[in-house]
Coordinates of C-alpha atoms in Angstrom, one line a residue:
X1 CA 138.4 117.8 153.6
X2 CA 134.7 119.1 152.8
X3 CA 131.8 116.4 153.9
X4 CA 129.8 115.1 151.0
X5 CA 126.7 117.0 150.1
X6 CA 123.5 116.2 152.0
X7 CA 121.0 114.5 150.1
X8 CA 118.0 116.4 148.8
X9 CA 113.9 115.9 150.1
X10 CA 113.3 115.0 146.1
X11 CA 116.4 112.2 146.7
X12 CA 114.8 110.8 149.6
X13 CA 111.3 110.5 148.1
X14 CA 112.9 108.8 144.6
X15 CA 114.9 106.1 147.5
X16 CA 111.5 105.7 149.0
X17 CA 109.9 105.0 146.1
X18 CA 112.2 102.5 144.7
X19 CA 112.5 100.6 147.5
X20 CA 108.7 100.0 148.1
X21 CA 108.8 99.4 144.2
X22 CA 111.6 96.4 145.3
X23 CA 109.5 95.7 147.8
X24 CA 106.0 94.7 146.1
X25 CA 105.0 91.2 146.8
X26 CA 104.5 88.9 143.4
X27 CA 100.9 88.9 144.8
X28 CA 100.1 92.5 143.9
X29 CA 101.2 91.6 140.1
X30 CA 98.4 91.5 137.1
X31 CA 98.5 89.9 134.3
X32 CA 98.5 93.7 132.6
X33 CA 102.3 94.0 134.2
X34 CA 103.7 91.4 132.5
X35 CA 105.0 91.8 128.9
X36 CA 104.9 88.2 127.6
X37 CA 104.8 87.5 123.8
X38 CA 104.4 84.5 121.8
X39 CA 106.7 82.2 119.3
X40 CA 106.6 85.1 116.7
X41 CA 107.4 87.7 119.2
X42 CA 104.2 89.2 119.9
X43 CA 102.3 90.2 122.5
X44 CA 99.6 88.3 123.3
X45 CA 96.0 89.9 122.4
X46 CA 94.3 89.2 126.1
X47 CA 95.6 87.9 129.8
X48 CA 93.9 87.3 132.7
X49 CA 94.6 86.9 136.9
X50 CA 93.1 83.4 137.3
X51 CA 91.4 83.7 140.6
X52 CA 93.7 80.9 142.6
X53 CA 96.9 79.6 143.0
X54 CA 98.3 83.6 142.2
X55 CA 98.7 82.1 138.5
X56 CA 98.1 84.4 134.9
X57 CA 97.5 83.1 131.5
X58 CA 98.1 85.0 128.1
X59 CA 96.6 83.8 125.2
X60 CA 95.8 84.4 121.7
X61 CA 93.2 82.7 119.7
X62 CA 93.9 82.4 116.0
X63 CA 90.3 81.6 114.2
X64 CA 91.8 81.3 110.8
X65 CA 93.8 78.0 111.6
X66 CA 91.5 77.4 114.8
X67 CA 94.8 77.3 117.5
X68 CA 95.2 79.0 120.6
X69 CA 98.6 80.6 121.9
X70 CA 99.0 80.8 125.5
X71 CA 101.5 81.6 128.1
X72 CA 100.9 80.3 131.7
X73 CA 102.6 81.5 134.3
X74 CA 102.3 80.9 138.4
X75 CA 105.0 79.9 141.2
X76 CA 104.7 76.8 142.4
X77 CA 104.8 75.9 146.4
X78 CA 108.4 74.6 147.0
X79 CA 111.5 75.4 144.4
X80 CA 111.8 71.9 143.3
X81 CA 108.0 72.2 142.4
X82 CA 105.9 72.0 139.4
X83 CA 103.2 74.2 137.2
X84 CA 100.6 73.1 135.1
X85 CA 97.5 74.4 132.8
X86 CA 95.7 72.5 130.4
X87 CA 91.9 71.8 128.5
X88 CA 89.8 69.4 129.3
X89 CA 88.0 68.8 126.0
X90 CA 84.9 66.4 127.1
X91 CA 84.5 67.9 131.2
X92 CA 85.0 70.1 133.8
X93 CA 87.8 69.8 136.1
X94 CA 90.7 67.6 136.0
X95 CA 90.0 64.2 134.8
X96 CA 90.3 63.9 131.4
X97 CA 92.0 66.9 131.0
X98 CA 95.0 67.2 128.5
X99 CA 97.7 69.2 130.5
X100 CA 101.3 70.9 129.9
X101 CA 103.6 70.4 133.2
X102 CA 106.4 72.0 133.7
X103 CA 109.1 71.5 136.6
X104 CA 112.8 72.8 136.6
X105 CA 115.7 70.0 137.0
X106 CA 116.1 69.5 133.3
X107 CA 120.0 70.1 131.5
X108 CA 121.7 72.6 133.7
X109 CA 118.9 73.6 135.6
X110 CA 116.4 74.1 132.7
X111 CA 112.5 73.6 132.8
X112 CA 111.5 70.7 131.2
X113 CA 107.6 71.0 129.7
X114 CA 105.5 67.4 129.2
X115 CA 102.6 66.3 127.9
X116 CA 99.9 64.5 130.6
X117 CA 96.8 62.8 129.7
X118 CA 94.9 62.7 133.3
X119 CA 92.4 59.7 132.4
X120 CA 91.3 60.1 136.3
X121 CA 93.6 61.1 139.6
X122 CA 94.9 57.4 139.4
X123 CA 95.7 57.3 136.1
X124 CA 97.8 59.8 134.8
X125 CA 99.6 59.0 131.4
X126 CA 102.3 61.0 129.9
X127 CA 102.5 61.3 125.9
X128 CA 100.9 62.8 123.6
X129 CA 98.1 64.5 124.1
X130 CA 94.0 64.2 122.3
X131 CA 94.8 67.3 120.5
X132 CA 97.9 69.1 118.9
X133 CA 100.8 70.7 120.7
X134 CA 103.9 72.8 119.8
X135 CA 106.0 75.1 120.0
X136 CA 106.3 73.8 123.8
X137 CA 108.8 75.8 125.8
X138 CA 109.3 76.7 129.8
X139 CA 111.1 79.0 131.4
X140 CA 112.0 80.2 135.3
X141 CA 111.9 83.7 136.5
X142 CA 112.7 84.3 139.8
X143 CA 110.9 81.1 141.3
X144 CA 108.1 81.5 138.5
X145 CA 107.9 79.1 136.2
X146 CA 106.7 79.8 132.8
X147 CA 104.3 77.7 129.8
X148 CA 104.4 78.8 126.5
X149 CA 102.7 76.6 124.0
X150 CA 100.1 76.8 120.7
X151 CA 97.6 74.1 120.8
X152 CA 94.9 73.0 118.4
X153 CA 90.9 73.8 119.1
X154 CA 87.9 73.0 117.6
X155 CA 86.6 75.5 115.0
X156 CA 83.9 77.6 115.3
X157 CA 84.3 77.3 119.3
X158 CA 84.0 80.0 121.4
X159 CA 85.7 78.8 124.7
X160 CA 87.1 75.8 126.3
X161 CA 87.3 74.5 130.0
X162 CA 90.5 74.9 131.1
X163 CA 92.4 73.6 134.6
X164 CA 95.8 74.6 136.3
X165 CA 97.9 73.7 139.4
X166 CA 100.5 73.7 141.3
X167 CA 102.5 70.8 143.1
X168 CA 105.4 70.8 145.7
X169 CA 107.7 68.5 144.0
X170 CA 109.2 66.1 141.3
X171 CA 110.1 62.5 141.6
X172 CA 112.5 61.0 138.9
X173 CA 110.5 62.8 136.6
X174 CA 107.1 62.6 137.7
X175 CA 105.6 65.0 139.1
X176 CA 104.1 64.5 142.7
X177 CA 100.4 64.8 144.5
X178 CA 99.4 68.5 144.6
X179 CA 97.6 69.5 148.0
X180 CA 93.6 69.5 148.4
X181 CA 93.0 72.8 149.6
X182 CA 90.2 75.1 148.2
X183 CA 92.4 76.8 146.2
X184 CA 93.5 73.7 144.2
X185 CA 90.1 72.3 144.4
X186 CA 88.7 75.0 142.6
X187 CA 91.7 76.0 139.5
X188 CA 89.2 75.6 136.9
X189 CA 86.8 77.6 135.0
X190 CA 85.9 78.6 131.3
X191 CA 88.5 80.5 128.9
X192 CA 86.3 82.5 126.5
X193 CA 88.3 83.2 123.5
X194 CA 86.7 86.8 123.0
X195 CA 88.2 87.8 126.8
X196 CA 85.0 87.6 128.8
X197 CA 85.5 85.2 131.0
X198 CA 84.0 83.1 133.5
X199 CA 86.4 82.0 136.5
X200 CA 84.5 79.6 137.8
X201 CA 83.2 76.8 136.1
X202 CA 79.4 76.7 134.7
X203 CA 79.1 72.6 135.5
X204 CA 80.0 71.0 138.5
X205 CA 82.1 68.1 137.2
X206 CA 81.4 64.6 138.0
X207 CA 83.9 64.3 140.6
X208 CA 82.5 66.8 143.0
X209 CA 79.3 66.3 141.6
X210 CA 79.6 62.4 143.8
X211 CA 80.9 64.2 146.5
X212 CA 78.2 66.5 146.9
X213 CA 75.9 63.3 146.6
X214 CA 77.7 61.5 149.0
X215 CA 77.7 64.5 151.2
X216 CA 74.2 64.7 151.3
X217 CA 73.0 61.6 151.5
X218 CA 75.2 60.8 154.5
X219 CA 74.3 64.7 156.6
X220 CA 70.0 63.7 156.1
X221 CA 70.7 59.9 157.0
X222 CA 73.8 60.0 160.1
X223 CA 72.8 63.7 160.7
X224 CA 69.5 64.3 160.9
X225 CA 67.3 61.5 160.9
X226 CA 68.5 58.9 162.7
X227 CA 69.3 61.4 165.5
X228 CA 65.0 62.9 165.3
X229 CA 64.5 58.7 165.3
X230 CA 66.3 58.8 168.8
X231 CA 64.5 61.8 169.7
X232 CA 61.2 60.3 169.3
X233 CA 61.7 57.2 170.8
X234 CA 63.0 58.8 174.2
X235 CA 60.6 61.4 174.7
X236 CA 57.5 60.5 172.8
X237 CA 56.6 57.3 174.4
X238 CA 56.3 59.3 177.8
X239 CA 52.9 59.9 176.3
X240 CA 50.3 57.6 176.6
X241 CA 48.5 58.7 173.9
X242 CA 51.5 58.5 171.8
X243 CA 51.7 54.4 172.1
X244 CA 51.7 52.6 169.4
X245 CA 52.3 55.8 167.4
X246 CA 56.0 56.9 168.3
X247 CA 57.5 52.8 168.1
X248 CA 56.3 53.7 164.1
X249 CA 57.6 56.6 163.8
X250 CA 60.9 55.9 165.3
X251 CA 61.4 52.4 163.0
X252 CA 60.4 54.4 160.0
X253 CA 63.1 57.0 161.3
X254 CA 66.3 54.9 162.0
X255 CA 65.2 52.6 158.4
X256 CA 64.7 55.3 156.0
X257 CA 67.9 56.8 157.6
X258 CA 69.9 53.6 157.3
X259 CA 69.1 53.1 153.7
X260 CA 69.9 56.6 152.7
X261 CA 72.9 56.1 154.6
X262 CA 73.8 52.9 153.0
X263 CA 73.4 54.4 150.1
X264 CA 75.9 57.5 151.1
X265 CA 78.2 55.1 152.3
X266 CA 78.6 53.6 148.8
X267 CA 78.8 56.3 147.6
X268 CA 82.0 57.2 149.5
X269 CA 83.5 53.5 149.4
X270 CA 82.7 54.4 145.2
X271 CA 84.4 57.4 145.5
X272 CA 87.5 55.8 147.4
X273 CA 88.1 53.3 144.9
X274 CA 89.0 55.6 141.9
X275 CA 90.9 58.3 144.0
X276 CA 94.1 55.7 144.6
X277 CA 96.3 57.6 146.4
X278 CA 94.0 60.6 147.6
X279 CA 92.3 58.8 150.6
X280 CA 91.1 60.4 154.1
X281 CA 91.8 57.4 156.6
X282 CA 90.2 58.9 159.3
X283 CA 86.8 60.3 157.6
X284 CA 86.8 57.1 155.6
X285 CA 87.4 54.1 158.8
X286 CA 84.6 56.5 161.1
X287 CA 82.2 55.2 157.9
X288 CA 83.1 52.3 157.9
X289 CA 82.1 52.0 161.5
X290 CA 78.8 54.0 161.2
X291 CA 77.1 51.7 158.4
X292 CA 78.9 48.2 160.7
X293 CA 77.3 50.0 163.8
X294 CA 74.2 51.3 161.9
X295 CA 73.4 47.0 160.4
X296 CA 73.8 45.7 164.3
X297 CA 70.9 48.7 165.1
X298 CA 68.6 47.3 162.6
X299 CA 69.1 43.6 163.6
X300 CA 68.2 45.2 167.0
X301 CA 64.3 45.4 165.6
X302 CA 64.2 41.6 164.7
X303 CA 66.2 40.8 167.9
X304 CA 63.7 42.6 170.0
X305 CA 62.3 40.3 172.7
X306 CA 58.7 41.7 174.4
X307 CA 58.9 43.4 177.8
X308 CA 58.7 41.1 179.7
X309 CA 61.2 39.3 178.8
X310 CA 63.7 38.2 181.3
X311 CA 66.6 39.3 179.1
X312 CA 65.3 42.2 177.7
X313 CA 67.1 44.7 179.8
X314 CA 70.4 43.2 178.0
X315 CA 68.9 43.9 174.9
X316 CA 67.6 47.8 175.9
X317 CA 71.6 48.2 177.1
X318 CA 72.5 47.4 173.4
X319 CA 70.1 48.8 171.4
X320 CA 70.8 51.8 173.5
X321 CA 74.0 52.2 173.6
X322 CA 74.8 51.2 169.4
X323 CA 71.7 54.3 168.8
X324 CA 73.7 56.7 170.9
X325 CA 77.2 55.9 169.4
X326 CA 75.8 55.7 165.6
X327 CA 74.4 59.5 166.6
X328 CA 77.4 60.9 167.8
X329 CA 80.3 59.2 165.2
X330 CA 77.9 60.3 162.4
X331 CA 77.9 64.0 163.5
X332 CA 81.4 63.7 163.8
X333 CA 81.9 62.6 160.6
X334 CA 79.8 64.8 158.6
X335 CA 81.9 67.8 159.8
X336 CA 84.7 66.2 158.9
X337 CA 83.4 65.6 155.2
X338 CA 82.6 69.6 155.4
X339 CA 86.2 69.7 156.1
X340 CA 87.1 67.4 152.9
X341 CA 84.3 68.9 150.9
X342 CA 85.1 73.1 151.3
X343 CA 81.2 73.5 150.3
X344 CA 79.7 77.0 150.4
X345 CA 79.2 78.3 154.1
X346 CA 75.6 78.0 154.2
X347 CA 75.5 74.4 153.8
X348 CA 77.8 74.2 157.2
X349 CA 75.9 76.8 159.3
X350 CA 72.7 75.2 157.8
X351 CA 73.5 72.2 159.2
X352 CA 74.4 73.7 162.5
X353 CA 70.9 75.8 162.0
X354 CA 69.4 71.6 162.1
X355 CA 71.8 70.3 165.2
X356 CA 70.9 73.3 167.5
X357 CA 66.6 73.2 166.7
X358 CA 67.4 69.4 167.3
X359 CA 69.1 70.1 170.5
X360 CA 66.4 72.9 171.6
X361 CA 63.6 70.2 170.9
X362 CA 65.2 67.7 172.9
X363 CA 66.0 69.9 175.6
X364 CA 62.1 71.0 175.7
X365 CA 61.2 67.6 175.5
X366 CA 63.6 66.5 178.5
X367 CA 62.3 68.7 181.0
X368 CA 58.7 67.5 180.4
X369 CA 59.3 64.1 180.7
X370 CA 60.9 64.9 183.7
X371 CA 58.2 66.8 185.0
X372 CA 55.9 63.6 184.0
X373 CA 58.2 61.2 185.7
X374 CA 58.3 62.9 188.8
X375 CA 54.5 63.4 189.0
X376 CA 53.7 59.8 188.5
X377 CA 56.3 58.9 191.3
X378 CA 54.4 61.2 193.3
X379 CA 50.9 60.3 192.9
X380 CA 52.3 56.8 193.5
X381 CA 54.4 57.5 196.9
X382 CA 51.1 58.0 199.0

């Protein structure tokens, strides 16, 4: 009985080959790859790797009756998840976009497409959408879930804004809240019909545009001035020369920063009230507690009995200890916001750039009052 024949180096290197072939990750796909083609049986005339979410769309725009035929195509989180693109006619990001979704769990395991108009993240109404849609169809490949659809554009445009996303799961037919990382945060951008395209949006939409407001607001009030207001009124009125000078500086300090804070904290409590069902308890109850903290701090200046006043050490123990505690929850809080936010990296290590000359200053600032203390005690003691 002769042993089969032993396999040849050419052999080997084709079994290599195909198994690294087998063994490419959906990740390393392009758009160019895929071989997708339209309700006639095309191919569609441009694709493109949307830059998050490891999503591709296909599309062809047809000027002459002013529709556009895409394919969408991306893999959503869990298998009993969901896939979406759409265009939002009159904005940038999600509300008010008019979205296909598609999820599997239809007849025998197909993938059912719908029709969502997402009036804001509360309200999301299914049905017919501001512009037309046919030829609607889904399909799943290996855990990728597939939109084919025509839709009807304005003539004589050049591009529209356009949104995906992926969710985790279904429930009775509606689809479920996505996640709020950076990546879904920022599947959006501007499809140019021609094929140059623009990943990234040109216009902040009005959603983040609040946010970044309310960001701001709240990092120069909590963050920055009200902790240079404390500043001052430790170290400055060490000086004699300083008096009446630094109790000025310091109330114009801790008011300006309460009503820029105020005004941040509306802000957020604005932003809170049309996100139903997207809330950050933790980032939104340490507010809460900042602005209730910050109003007893400002009663503190009309409270203020003179210094002489036998009760006025009750009242330095309070002021005190509210000025030191609005400080530290507010820093607290504006990192987390960074962490809700996802702005660019300078604005975080900015901010850090502020806390740490704030820190060196006080620092300074402490060891010459020290020094000051000290001597007077000792030009006293003899």
């Amino acid at each position: 009985m002769t042993s089969p024949p032993s396999p040849t180096l050419p052999q080997i290197l084709l079994l290599l080959f195909l198994l690294a072939l087998s063994a490419a990750t959906p990740s390393a796909l392009t758009c160019t790859t895929q071989s997708l083609t339209d309700s006639a049986n095309k191919l569609f005339a441009n694709c493109l790797d949307l830059p998050v979410l490891n999503s591709f769309l296909h599309w062809t725009h047809d000027a002459a009756n002013a529709s556009l035929s895409v394919a969408f195509q991306a893999a959503p989180p869990n298998p009993g998840g969901w896939v979406s693109w759409g265009i939002n006619p009159n904005g940038v990001g999600m509300v008010g976009a008019q979205v296909l979704v598609a999820f599997k769990g239809g007849d025998r395991g197909a993938v059912t497409v719908n029709t969502l108009d997402l009036k804001s993240y509360s309200d999301i109404v299914p049905g017919k959408l501001s512009f037309d849609v046919w030829d609607m169809r889904g399909e799943e490949v290996g855990g990728v879930i597939r939109i084919f659809a025509k839709v009807k554009v304005p003539e004589k445009v050049e591009s529209v804004n356009h949104v995906w996303q992926v969710g985790p799961s279904v429930t009775a037919g509606r689809i479920d809240r996505h996640d709020f990382k950076p990546a879904n945060l920022n599947s959006k951008g501007t499809l140019s019909f021609s094929g140059e395209q623009s990943n990234v949006a040109s216009a902040v939409d009005p959603v983040t545009k609040k946010k970044n407001i309310h960001g701001i607001l709240n990092a120069v009030s909590w963050g920055v001035l009200f902790p240079l207001g404390v500043i001052i009124a430790r170290y400055m009125r060490t000086f004699p020369s300083a008096d009446p000078a630094w109790f000025y500086l310091h109330v114009g300090c801790q008011v300006s920063a309460y009503a820029i804070g105020v005004a941040g904290w509306g802000t957020g409590m604005k932003l809170g009230s049309e996100s139903v069902g997207v809330q950050y308890s933790v980032h939104r109850n340490l507010g809460i507690a900042l602005f209730c903290f910050a109003t007893l701090q400002i009663f503190a200046l009309f409270l203020r009995p003179v210094k002489t006043h036998k009760y006025r050490y009750i009242w330095n123990a309070y002021h005190h200890s509210i000025g030191y505690t609005v400080v530290i929850l507010g820093i607290i809080n504006i990192f987390r916001g960074f962490k809700i936010l996802h702005p660019d990296e300078i604005w975080k290590t900015t901010y850090i750039g502020v806390l740490i000359a704030l820190g060196v200053v006080a620092l300074f600032l402490e060891v010459i009052t020290w020094i000051i203390v000290l001597k007077k005690k000792s030009n006293k003691s003899p």
